[in-house]
Structure formats: structure tokens, C-alpha cells
Tab-separated table of C-alpha atoms and ligand atoms in Angstrom:
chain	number	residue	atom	x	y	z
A	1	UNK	CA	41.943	144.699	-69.245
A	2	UNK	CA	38.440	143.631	-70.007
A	3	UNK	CA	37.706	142.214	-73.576
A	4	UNK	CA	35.784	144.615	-75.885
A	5	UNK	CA	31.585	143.220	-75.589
A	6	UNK	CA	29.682	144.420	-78.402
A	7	UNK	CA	26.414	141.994	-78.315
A	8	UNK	CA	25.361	139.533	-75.349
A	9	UNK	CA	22.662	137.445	-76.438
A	10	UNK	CA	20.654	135.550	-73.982
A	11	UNK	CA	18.424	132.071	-74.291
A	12	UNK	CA	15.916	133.081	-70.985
A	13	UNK	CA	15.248	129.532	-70.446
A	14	UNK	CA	13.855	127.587	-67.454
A	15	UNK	CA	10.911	129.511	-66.557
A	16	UNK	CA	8.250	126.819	-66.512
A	17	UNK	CA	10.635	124.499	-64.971
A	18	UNK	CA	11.084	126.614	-61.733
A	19	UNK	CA	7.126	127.377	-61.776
A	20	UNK	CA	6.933	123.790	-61.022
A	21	UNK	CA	9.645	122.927	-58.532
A	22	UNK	CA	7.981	125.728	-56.919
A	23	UNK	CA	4.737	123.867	-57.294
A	24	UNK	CA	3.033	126.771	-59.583
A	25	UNK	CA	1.922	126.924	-63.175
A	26	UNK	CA	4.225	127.466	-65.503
A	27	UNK	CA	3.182	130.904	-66.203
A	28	UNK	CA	4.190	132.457	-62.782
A	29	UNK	CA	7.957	131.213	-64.215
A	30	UNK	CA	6.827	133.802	-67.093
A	31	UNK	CA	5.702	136.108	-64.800
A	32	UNK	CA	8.958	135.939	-62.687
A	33	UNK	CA	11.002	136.067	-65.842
A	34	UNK	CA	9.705	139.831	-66.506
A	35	UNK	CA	12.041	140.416	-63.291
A	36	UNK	CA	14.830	138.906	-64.485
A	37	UNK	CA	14.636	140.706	-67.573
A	38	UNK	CA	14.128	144.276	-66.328
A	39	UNK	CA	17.373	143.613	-64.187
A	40	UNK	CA	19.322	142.055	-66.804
A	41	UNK	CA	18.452	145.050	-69.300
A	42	UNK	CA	19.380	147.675	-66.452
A	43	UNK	CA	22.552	145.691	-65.669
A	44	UNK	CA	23.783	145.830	-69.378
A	45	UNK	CA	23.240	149.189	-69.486
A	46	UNK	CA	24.814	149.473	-66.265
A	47	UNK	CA	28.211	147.999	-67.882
A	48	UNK	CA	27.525	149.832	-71.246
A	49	UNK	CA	27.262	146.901	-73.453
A	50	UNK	CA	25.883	148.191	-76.650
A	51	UNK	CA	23.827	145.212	-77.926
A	52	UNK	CA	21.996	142.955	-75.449
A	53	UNK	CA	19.379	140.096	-77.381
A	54	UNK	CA	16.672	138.365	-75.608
A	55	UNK	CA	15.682	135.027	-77.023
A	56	UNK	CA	11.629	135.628	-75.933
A	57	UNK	CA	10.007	133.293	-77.885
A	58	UNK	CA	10.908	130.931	-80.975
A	59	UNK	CA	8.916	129.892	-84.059
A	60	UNK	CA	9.112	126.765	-82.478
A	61	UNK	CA	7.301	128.039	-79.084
A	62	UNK	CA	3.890	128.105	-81.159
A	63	UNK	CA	3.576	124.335	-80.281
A	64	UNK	CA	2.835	125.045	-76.860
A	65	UNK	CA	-0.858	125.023	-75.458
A	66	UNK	CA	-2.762	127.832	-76.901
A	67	UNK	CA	-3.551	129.053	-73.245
A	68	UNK	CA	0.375	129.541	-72.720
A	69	UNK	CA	0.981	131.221	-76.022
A	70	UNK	CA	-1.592	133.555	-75.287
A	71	UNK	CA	-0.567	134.299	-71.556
A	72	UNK	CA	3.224	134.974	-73.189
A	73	UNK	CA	2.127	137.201	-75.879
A	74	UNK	CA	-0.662	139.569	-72.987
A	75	UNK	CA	2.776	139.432	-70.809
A	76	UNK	CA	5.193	140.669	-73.225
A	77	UNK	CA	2.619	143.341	-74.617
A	78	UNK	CA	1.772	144.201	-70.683
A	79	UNK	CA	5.310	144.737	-69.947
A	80	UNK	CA	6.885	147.200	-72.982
A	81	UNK	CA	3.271	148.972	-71.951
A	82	UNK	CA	4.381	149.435	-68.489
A	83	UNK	CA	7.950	150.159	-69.033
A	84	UNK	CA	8.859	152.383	-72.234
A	85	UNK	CA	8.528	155.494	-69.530
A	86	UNK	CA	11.203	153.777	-67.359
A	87	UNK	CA	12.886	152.509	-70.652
A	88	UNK	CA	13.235	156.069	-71.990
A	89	UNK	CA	14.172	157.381	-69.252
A	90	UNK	CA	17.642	155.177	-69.012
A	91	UNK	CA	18.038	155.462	-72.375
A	92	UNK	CA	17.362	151.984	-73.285
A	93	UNK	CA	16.299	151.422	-77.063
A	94	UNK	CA	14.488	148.172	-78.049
A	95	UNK	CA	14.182	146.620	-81.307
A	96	UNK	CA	12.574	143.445	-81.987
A	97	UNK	CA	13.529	140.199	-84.447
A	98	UNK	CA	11.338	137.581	-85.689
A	99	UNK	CA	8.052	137.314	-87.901
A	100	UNK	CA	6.775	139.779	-86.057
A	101	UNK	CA	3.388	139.690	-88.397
A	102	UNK	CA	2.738	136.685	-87.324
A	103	UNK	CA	1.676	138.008	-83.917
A	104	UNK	CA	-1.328	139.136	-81.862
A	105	UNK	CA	-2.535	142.580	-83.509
A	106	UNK	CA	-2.461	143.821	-79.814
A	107	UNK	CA	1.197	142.597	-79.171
A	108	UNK	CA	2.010	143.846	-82.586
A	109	UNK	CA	0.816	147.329	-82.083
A	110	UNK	CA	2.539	147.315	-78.386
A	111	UNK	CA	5.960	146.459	-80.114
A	112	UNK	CA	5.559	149.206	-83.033
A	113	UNK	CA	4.718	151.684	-80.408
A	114	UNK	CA	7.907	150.364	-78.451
A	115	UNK	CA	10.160	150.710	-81.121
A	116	UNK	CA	8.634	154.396	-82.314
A	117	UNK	CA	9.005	155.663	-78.420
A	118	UNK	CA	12.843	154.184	-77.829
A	119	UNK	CA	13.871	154.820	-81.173
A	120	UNK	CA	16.242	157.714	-80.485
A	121	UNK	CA	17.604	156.021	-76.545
A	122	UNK	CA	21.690	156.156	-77.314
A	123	UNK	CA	22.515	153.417	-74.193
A	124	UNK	CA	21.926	149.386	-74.530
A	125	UNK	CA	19.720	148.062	-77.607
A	126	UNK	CA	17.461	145.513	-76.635
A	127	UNK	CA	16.594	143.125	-79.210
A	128	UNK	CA	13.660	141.094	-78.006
A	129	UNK	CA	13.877	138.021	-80.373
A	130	UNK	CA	10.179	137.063	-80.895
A	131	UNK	CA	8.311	134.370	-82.954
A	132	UNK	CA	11.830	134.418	-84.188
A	133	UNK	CA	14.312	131.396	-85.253
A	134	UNK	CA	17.922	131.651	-86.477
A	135	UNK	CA	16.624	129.424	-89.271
A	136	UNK	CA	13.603	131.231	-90.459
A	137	UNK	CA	16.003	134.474	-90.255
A	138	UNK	CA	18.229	132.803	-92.732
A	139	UNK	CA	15.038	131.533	-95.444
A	140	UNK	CA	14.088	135.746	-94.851
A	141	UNK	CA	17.645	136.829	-95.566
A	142	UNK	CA	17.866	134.353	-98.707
A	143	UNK	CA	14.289	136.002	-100.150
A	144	UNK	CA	15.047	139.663	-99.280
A	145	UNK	CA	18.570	138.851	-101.508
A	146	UNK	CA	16.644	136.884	-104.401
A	147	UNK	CA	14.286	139.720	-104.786
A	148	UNK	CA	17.386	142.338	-105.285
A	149	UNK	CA	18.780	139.821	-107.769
A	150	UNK	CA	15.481	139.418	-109.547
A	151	UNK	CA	15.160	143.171	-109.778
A	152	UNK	CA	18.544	143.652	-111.443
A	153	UNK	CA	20.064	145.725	-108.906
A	154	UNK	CA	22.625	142.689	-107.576
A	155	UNK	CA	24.669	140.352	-109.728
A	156	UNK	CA	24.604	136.650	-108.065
A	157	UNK	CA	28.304	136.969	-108.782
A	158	UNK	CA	28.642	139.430	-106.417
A	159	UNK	CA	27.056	137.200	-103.243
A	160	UNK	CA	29.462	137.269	-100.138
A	161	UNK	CA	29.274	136.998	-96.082
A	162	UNK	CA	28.668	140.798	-96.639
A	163	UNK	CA	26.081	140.405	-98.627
A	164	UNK	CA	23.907	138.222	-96.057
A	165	UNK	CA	25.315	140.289	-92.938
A	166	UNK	CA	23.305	143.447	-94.974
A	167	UNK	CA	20.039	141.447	-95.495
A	168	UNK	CA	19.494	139.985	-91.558
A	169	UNK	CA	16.881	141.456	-89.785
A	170	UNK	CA	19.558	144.239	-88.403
A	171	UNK	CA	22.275	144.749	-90.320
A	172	UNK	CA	23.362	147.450	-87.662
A	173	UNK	CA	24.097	144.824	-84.863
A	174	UNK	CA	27.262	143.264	-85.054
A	175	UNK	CA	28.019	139.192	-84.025
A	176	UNK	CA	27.271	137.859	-80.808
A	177	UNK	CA	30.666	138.032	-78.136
A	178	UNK	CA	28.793	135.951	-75.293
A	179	UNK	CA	26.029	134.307	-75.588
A	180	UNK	CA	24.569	132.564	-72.085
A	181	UNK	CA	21.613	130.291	-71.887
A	182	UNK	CA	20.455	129.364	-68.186
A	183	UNK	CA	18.852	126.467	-67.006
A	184	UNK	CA	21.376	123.810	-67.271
A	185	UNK	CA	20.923	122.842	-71.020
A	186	UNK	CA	23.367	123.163	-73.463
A	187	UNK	CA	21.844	123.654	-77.047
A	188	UNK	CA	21.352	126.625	-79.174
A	189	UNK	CA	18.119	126.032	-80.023
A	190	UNK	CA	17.820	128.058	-83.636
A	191	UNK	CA	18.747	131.124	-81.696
A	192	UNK	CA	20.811	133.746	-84.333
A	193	UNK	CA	22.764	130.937	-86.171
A	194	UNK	CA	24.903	133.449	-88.410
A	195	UNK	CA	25.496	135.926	-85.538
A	196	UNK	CA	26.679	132.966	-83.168
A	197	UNK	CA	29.387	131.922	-85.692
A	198	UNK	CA	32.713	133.000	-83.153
A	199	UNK	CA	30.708	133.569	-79.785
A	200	UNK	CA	31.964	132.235	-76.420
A	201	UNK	CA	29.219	130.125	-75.084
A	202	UNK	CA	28.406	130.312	-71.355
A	203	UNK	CA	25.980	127.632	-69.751
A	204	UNK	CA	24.893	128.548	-66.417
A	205	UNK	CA	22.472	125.966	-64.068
A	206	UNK	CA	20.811	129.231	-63.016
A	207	UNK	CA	16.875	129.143	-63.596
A	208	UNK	CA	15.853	132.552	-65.733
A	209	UNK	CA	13.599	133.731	-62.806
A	210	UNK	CA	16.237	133.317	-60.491
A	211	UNK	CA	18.886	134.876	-62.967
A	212	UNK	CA	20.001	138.351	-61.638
A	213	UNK	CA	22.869	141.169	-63.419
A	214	UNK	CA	24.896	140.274	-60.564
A	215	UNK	CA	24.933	136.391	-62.452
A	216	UNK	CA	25.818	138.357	-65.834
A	217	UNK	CA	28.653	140.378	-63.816
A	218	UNK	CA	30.302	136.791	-62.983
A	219	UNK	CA	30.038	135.350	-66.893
A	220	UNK	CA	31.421	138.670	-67.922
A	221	UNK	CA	34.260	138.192	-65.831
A	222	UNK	CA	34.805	134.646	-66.942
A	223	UNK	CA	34.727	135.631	-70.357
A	224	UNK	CA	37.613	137.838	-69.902
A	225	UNK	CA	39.717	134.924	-69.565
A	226	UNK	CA	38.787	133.074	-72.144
A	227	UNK	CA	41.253	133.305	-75.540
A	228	UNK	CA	39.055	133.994	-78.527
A	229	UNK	CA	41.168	132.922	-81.321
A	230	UNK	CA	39.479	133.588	-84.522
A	231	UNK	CA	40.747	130.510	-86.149
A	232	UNK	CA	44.583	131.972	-85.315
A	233	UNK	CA	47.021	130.316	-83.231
A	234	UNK	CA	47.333	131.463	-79.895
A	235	UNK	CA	50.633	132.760	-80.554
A	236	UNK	CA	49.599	134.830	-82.952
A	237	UNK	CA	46.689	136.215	-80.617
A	238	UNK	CA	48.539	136.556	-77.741
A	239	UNK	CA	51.850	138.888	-80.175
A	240	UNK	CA	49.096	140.951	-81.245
B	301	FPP	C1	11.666	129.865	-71.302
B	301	FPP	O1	11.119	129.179	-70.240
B	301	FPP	C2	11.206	131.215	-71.498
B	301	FPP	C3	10.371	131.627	-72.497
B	301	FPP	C4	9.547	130.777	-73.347
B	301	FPP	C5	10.329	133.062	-72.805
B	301	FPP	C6	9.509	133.903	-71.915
B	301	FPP	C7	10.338	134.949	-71.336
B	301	FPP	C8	9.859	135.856	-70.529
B	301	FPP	C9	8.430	135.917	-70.140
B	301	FPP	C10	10.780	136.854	-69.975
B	301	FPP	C11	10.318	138.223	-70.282
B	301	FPP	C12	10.862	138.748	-71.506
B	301	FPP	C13	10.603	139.965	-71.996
B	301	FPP	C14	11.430	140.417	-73.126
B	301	FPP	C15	9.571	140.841	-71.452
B	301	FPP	P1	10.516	127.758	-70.568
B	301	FPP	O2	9.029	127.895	-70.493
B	301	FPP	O3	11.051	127.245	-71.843
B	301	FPP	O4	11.043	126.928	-69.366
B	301	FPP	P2	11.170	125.321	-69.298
B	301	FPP	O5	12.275	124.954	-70.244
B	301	FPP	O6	11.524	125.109	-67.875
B	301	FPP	O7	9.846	124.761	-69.670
């Protein structure tokens, strides 16, 4: 029987890296990655997974050259432009994570819109993880908490797991299951360091604009045989 997958999260990595062994700019690996993306989002939904979250672009991504940033942020904007009619219309609903007023005021108003139109979509959830790092999610979850402390309504006392589970930037989405990062390296990057805490980690050599559902399909089905113990023996898994 296949294991229960709430969340799949997903560091799209390896665009610029194909552009060039394809002897392109790095931004036609961006602009190939928009493929990849549409069909991984349609494939989740395909196979029902309730929670799917694309790592898009980190806090640390603002280093790049200006001209890159830019191209990324006109791209991402372009795209939930062109597709929230096709989005809708699976029943796809997107959220997004990350300092999101930090961005673009164009980009920004494209993502508000985006979250407004898909808002009441029942299938997949994308969360598009932008200007976003697991890190800088944690320092936001630690200020949202000190404020409710400061303002009488929680006793310090009272600070648990629970408590910083309520505070992330969605409460409602539960801990990554699988979490797959292509492109042959194996880091995490600052991607959603509390939600990774028990996830099976899947490194594929696959570049992201070559990265297809049909490559998810596969990693799903190695993931079924993998034991997820929960810090329990694998007795005690396996009796349950
Ligand atoms: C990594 O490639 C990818 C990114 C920086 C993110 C960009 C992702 C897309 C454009 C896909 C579309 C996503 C959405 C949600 C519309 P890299 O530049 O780090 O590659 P490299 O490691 O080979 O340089």
C-alpha cells in the first residue's frame, strides 16, 4: 500500500546550469523551468497530494546580478498572470511563503491577485516559496510569538513545538513527507528547516528543466519503500 503524502516540497535547482551546457543564458534554464513546474503542479494534483512547495527563490538569491533577479521576478509574475484561468480550472490553490514585501510592487500585486483568485481551489496547494529562507521564517515566527507575549495574551511558560508550528507562515500545512532537490547536489539550502525535521530526502541528478511528473512518479514510488521510523525501532514500526 502506498505511504500516506501530505506535503512534497521541491528545491527546483539546476536551471542556469543546463542553460549553459546547452550553451544559452542562464535565463532560458528559468524560462524552461516554468515547464517543469506547470507539469510538476498538474502531476501532484494528478496523484492528489494535498501540499506541494516550490522552493522559487531564497533570501539568499538576491546576490545574484540585478539583471537575473529582475528577469526571475517579470517570469514568475508573467506566469501566475497567464495561468490562474488554467489554475482554477483544475482546482489548484496557490499560496506563497517568504518576505513577500520585499518584492517588486508588480510581482507583489500578481501574487495577491493569485492568492485572491485560487483561494477557494479544494485540489493540490501550491506554496511558491519566494524571497523566502527556512531561517528568516524562523527570526518571523520568533517576533510574531514575542509580540503575543508582550501583549499579555501568551505566558512564556506556555512556549512549545505547538506554539511555533501556529506562528510559521502557514500553520495549516503540515511537515514535509518528501522533499526532492534535482541537480545532483545534496544540501538543503535554508529551505523550511522546521517543516523538514522527519522528511525522506530524495536527490535526483535530474536538471529542473528537464524534470518531468513522470520523474516525481518514480521518487514517489521509491519512497514507498523507505521505513520512516520516527525515532522508533523498526520493530515497533513494522507491529504497528
Ligand atoms: C534554480 O536554478 C532555480 C531558481 C533560482 C528558481 C527559478 C525557478 C523557476 C523559474 C521555475 C518556475 C517557478 C514558478 C513557481 C513559476 P539555478 O539558477 O540555481 O541553477 P544553477 O544551480 O544551475 O545555477
Amino acid at each position: 500500500m502506498e505511504k500516506e503524502i501530505k506535503h512534497i516540497a521541491i528545491i527546483m535547482d539546476g536551471n542556469g546550469r543546463w542553460a549553459q551546457q546547452h550553451g544559452k543564458e542562464r535565463i532560458f534554464g528559468h524560462l524552461k523551468g516554468v515547464d517543469s513546474a506547470r507539469d510538476v503542479v498538474k502531476g501532484a494534483n494528478a496523484l492528489h497530494i494535498p501540499y506541494l512547495t516550490l522552493y522559487a527563490f531564497s533570501t539568499e538569491n538576491w546576490n545574484r546580478p540585478t539583471e537575473e533577479v529582475n528577469y526571475l521576478f517579470e517570469l514568475m509574475a508573467e506566469t501566475f498572470l497567464k495561468e490562474i484561468e488554467n489554475l482554477i480550472r483544475d482546482n489548484i490553490r496557490v499560496v506563497f511563503s517568504g518576505r513577500i514585501d520585499t518584492l517588486p510592487e508588480a510581482t507583489k500585486k500578481v501574487i495577491l491577485d493569485t492568492i485572491e483568485k485560487s483561494a477557494h481551489c479544494t485540489g493540490t496547494t501550491v506554496n511558491v516559496a519566494i524571497s523566502y529562507s527556512g531561517r528568516a521564517e524562523l527570526a518571523d515566527t520568533a517576533k510574531q510569538i514575542a509580540r503575543q507575549v508582550a501583549e499579555g495574551k501568551l505566558n512564556p511558560e506556555e512556549i512549545d513545538e505547538q506554539t511555533i508550528c501556529q506562528n510559521l507562515y502557514h500553520p495549516e500545512i503540515p511537515d514535509v513527507d518528501l522533499m526532492i532537490r534535482t541537480a545532483g547536489d545534496q544540501r538543503i539550502s535554508n529551505f523550511l528547516l522546521w517543516q523538514l525535521a522527519y522528511a525522506e530526502l530524495f536527490f535526483t541528478p535530474v536538471m529542473w528543466p528537464e524534470f518531468r511528473r513522470e520523474h516525481l512518479a518514480e521518487i514517489i514510488e521509491q519512497f514507498s519503500h523507505r521505513e520512516r521510523r520516527f525515532g522508533k525501532t523498526g520493530e515497533q514500526v513494522r507491529s504497528h
